[in-house]
CSV table of C-alpha atoms and ligand atoms in Angstrom, one decimal:
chain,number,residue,atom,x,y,z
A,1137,UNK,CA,-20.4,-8.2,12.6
A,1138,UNK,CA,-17.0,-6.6,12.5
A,1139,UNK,CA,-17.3,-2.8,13.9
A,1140,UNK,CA,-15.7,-1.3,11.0
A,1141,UNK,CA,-16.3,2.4,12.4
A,1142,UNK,CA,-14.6,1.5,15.3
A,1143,UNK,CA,-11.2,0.2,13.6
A,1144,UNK,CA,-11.3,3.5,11.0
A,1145,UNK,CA,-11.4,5.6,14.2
A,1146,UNK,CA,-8.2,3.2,15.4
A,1147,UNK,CA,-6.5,3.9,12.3
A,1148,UNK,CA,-7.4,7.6,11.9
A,1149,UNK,CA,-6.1,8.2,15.4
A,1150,UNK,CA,-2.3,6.7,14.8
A,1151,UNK,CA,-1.6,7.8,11.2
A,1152,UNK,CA,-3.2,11.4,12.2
A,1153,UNK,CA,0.5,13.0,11.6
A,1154,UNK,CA,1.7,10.7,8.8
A,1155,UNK,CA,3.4,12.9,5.8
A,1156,UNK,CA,4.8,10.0,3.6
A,1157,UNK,CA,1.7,8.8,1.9
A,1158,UNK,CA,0.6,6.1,4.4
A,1159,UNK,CA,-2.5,8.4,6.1
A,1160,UNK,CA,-6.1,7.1,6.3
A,1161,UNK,CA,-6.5,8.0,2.9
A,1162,UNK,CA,-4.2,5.5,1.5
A,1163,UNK,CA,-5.8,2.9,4.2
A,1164,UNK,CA,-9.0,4.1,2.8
A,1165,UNK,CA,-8.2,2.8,-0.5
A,1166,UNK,CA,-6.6,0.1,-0.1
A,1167,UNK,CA,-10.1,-1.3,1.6
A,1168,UNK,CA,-12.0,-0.2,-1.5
A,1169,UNK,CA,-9.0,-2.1,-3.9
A,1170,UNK,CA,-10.2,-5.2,-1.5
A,1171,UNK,CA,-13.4,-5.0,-2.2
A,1172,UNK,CA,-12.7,-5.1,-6.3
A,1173,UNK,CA,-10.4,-7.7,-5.6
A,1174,UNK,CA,-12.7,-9.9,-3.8
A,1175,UNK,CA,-15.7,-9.5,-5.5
A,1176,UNK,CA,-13.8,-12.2,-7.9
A,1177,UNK,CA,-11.7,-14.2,-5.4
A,1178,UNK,CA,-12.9,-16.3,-2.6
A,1179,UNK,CA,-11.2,-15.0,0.9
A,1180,UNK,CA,-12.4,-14.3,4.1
A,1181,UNK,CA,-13.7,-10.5,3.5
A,1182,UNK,CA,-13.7,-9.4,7.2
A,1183,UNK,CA,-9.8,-10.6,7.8
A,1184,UNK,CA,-8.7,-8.4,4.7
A,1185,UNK,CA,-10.6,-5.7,5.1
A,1186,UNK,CA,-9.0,-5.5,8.7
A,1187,UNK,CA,-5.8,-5.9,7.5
A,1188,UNK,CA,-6.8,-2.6,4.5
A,1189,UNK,CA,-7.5,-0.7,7.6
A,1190,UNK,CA,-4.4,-1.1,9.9
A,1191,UNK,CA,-1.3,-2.7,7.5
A,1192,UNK,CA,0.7,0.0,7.7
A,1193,UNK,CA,0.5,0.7,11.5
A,1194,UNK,CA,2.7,-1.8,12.4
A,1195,UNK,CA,5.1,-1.1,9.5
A,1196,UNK,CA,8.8,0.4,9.9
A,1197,UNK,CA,8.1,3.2,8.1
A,1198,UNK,CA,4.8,4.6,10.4
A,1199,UNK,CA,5.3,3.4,13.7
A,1200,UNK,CA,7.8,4.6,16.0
A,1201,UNK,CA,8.0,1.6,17.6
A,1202,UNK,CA,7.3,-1.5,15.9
A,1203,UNK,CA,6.7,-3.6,19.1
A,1204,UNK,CA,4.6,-1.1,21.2
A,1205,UNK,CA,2.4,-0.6,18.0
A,1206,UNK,CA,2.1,-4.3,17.3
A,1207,UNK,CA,1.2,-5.1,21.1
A,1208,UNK,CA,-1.4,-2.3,20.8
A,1209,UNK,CA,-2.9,-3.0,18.2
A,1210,UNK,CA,-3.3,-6.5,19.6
A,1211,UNK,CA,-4.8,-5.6,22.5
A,1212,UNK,CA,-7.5,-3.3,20.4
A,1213,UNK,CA,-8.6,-6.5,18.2
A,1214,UNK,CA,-8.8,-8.5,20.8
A,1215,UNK,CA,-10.3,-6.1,23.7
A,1216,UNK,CA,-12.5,-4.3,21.4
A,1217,UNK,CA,-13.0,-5.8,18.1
A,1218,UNK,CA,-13.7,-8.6,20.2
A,1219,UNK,CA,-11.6,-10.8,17.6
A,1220,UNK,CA,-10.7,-14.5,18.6
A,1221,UNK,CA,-6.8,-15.4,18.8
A,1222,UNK,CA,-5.8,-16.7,16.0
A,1223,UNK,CA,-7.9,-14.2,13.7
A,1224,UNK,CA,-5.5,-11.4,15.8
A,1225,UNK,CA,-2.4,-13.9,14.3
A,1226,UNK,CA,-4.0,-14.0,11.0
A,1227,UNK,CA,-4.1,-10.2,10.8
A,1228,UNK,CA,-1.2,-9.5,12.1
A,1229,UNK,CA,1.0,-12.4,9.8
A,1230,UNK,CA,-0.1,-10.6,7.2
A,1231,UNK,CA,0.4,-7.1,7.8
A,1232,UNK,CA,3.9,-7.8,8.5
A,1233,UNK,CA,4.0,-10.1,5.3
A,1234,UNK,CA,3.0,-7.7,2.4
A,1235,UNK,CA,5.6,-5.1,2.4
A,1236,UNK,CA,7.5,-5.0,-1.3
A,1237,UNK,CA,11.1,-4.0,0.6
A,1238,UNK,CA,10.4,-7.1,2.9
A,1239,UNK,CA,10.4,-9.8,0.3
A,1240,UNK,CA,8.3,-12.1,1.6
A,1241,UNK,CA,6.5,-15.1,0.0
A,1242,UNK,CA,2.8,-14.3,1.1
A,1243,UNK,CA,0.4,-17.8,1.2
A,1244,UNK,CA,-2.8,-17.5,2.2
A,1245,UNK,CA,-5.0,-16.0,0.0
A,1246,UNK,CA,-6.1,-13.4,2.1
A,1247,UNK,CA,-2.4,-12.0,2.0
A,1248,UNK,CA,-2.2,-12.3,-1.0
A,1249,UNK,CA,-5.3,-10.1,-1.8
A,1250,UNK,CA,-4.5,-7.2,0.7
A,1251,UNK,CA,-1.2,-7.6,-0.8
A,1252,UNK,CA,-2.3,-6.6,-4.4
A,1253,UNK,CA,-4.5,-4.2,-3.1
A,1254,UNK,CA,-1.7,-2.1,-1.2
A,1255,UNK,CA,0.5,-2.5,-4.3
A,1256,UNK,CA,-2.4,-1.1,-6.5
A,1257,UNK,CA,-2.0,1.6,-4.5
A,1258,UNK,CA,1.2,2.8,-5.7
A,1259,UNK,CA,0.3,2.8,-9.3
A,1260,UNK,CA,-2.2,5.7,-11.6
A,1261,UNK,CA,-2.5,8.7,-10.9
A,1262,UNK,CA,-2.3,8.4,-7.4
A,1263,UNK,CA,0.4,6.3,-7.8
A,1264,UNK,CA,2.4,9.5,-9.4
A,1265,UNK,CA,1.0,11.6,-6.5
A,1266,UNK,CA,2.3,9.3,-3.7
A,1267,UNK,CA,5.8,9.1,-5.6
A,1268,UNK,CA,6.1,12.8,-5.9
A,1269,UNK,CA,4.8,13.0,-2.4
A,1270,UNK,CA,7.5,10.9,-1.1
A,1271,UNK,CA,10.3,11.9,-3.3
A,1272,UNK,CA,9.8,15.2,-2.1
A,1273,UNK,CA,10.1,14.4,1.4
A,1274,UNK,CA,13.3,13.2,1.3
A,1275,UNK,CA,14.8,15.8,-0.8
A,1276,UNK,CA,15.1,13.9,-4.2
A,1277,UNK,CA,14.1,15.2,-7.5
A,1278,UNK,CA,11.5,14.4,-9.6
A,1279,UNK,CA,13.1,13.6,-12.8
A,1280,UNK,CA,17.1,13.5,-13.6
A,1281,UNK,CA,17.5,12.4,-17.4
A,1282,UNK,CA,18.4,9.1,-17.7
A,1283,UNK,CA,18.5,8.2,-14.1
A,1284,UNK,CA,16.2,4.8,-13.5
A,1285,UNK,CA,17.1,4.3,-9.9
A,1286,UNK,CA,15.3,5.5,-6.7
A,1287,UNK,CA,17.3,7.9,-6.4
A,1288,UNK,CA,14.2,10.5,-8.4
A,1289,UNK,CA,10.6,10.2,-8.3
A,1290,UNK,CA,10.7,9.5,-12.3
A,1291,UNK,CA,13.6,7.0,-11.9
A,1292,UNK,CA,11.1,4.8,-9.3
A,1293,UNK,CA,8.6,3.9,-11.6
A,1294,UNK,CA,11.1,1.8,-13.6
A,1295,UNK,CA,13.3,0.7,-10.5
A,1296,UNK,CA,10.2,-0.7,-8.6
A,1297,UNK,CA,6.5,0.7,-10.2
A,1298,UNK,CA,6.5,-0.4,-13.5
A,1299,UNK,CA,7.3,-4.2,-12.2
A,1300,UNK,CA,4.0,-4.3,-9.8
A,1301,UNK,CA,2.0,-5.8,-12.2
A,1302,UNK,CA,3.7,-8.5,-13.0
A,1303,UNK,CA,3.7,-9.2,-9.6
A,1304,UNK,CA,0.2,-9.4,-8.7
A,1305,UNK,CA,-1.4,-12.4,-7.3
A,1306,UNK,CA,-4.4,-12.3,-9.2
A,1307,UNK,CA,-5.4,-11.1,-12.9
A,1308,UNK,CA,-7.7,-9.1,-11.8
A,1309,UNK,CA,-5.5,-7.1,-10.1
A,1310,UNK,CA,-3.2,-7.7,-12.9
A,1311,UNK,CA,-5.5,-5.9,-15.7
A,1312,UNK,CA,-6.1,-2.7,-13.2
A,1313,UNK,CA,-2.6,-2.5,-12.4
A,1314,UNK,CA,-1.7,-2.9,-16.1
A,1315,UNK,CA,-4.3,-0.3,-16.6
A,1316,UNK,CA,-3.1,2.7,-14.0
A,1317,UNK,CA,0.5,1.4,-15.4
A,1318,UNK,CA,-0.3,3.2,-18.9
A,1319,UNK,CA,-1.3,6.3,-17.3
A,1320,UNK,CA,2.1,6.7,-15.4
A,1321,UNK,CA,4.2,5.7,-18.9
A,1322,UNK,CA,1.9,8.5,-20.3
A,1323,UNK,CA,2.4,10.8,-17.6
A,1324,UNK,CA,6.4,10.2,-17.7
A,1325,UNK,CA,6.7,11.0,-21.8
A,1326,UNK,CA,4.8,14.2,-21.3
A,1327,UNK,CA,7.4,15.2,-18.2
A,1328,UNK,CA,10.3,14.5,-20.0
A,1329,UNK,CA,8.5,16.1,-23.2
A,1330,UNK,CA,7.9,19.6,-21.3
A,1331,UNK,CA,11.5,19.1,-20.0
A,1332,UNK,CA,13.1,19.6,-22.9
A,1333,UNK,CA,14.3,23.2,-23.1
A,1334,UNK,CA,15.8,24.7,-25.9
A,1335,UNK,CA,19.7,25.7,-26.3
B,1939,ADP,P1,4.7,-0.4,0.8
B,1939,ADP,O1,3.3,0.0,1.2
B,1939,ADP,O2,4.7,-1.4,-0.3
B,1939,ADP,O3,5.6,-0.6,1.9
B,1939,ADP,P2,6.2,2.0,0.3
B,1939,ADP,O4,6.1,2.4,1.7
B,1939,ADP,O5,7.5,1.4,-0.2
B,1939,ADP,O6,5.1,0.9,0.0
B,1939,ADP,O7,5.8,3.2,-0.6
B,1939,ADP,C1,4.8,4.1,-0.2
B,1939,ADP,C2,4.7,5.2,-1.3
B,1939,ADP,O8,6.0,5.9,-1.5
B,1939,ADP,C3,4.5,4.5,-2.7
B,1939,ADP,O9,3.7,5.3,-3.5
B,1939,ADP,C4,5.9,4.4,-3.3
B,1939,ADP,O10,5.9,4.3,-4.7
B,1939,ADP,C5,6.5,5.6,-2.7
B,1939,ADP,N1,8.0,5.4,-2.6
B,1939,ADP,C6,8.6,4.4,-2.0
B,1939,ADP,N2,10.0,4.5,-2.2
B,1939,ADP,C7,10.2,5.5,-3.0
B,1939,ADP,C8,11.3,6.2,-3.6
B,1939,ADP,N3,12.6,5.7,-3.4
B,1939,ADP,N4,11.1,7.2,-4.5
B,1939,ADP,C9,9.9,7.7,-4.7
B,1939,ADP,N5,8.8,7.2,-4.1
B,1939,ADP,C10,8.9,6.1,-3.3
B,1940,NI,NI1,0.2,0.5,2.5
């Protein structure tokens, strides 16, 4: 039996100060997206719910240093998770697989599942909220007419959101991403609706 109390408590611990939409919360979710995902697709459960839990620790864009976080984290799934070898390889293959700006081909299926489940992350309403979040902490608008770039929140749903579902590995994720997808096409109309100003 994996000790999942002990690995939230891991995870809590190092993204504690996170301010870009990667804190437990997002971790969080992405473990409950896992377990929609595999209650249709056959994949070892316990390595993807580990990987939910502590993708984005090793990730560029959390750690301060990539290496230190990645040897520590090793030494917690091995020391105290009490995880053989090559499951530690497993988990951490594909947490350094997933990320969208990487571009990496993902094979097994238990990347590919965590995978979909991060991504499923950035889309509905939370979706808007994380993209808000993170276009506000870096000093970009939310919406600049016309603009489809990253350079505004508004503009990243077309230059990378709005793509994710085709993307997914599985139709189930497909149809939920699909889903949350409507809601942000809903929610953009509306903005640029209530935008318009008279004169
Ligand atoms: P991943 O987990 O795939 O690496 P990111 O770290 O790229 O995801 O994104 C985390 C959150 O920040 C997501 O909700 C994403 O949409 C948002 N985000 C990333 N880049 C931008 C951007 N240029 N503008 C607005 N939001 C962004
Ligand atoms: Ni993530």
């Amino acid at each position: 039996m994996v000790d999942y109390q002990l690995i939230e408590n891991y995870t809590k611990k190092k993204l504690e100060a996170n301010n870009n939409g990667h804190g437990l919360d997002h971790a969080l979710r992405v473990v409950n997206n896992i377990g929609l995902i595999a209650s249709e697709i056959k994949c070892n459960i316990d390595i993807c719910k580990i990987c939910g839990y502590v993708h984005d620790l090793i990730d560029i864009k959390v750690a301060r240093d990539v290496n230190q976080e990645i040897a520590e984290l090793s030494t917690f799934l091995t020391n105290d998770l009490k995880l053989k070898q090559t499951e530690v390889n497993q988990i951490l293959e594909i947490c350094q697989s997933i990320s969208f700006s990487k571009n990496i081909e993902v094979k097994s299926v238990e990347a590919k599942v965590v995978q979909d489940a991060d991504r499923l992350d950035a889309l509905g309403a939370i979706g808007i909220a994380r993209t808000i979040e993170y276009s506000a902490s870096v000093n970009r608008p939310i919406y600049i007419e016309g603009d489809i770039t990253n350079d505004t929140a508004l503009g990243h749903f077309h230059a990378k959101l709005y793509k994710l579902p085709n993307l997914m590995n599985f139709e189930i994720s497909r149809q939920i991403a699909n889903d949350r997808v409507l809601i942000m096409k809903q929610f953009e109309a509306q903005y640029i609706n209530e935008s318009k100003v008279d004169g």
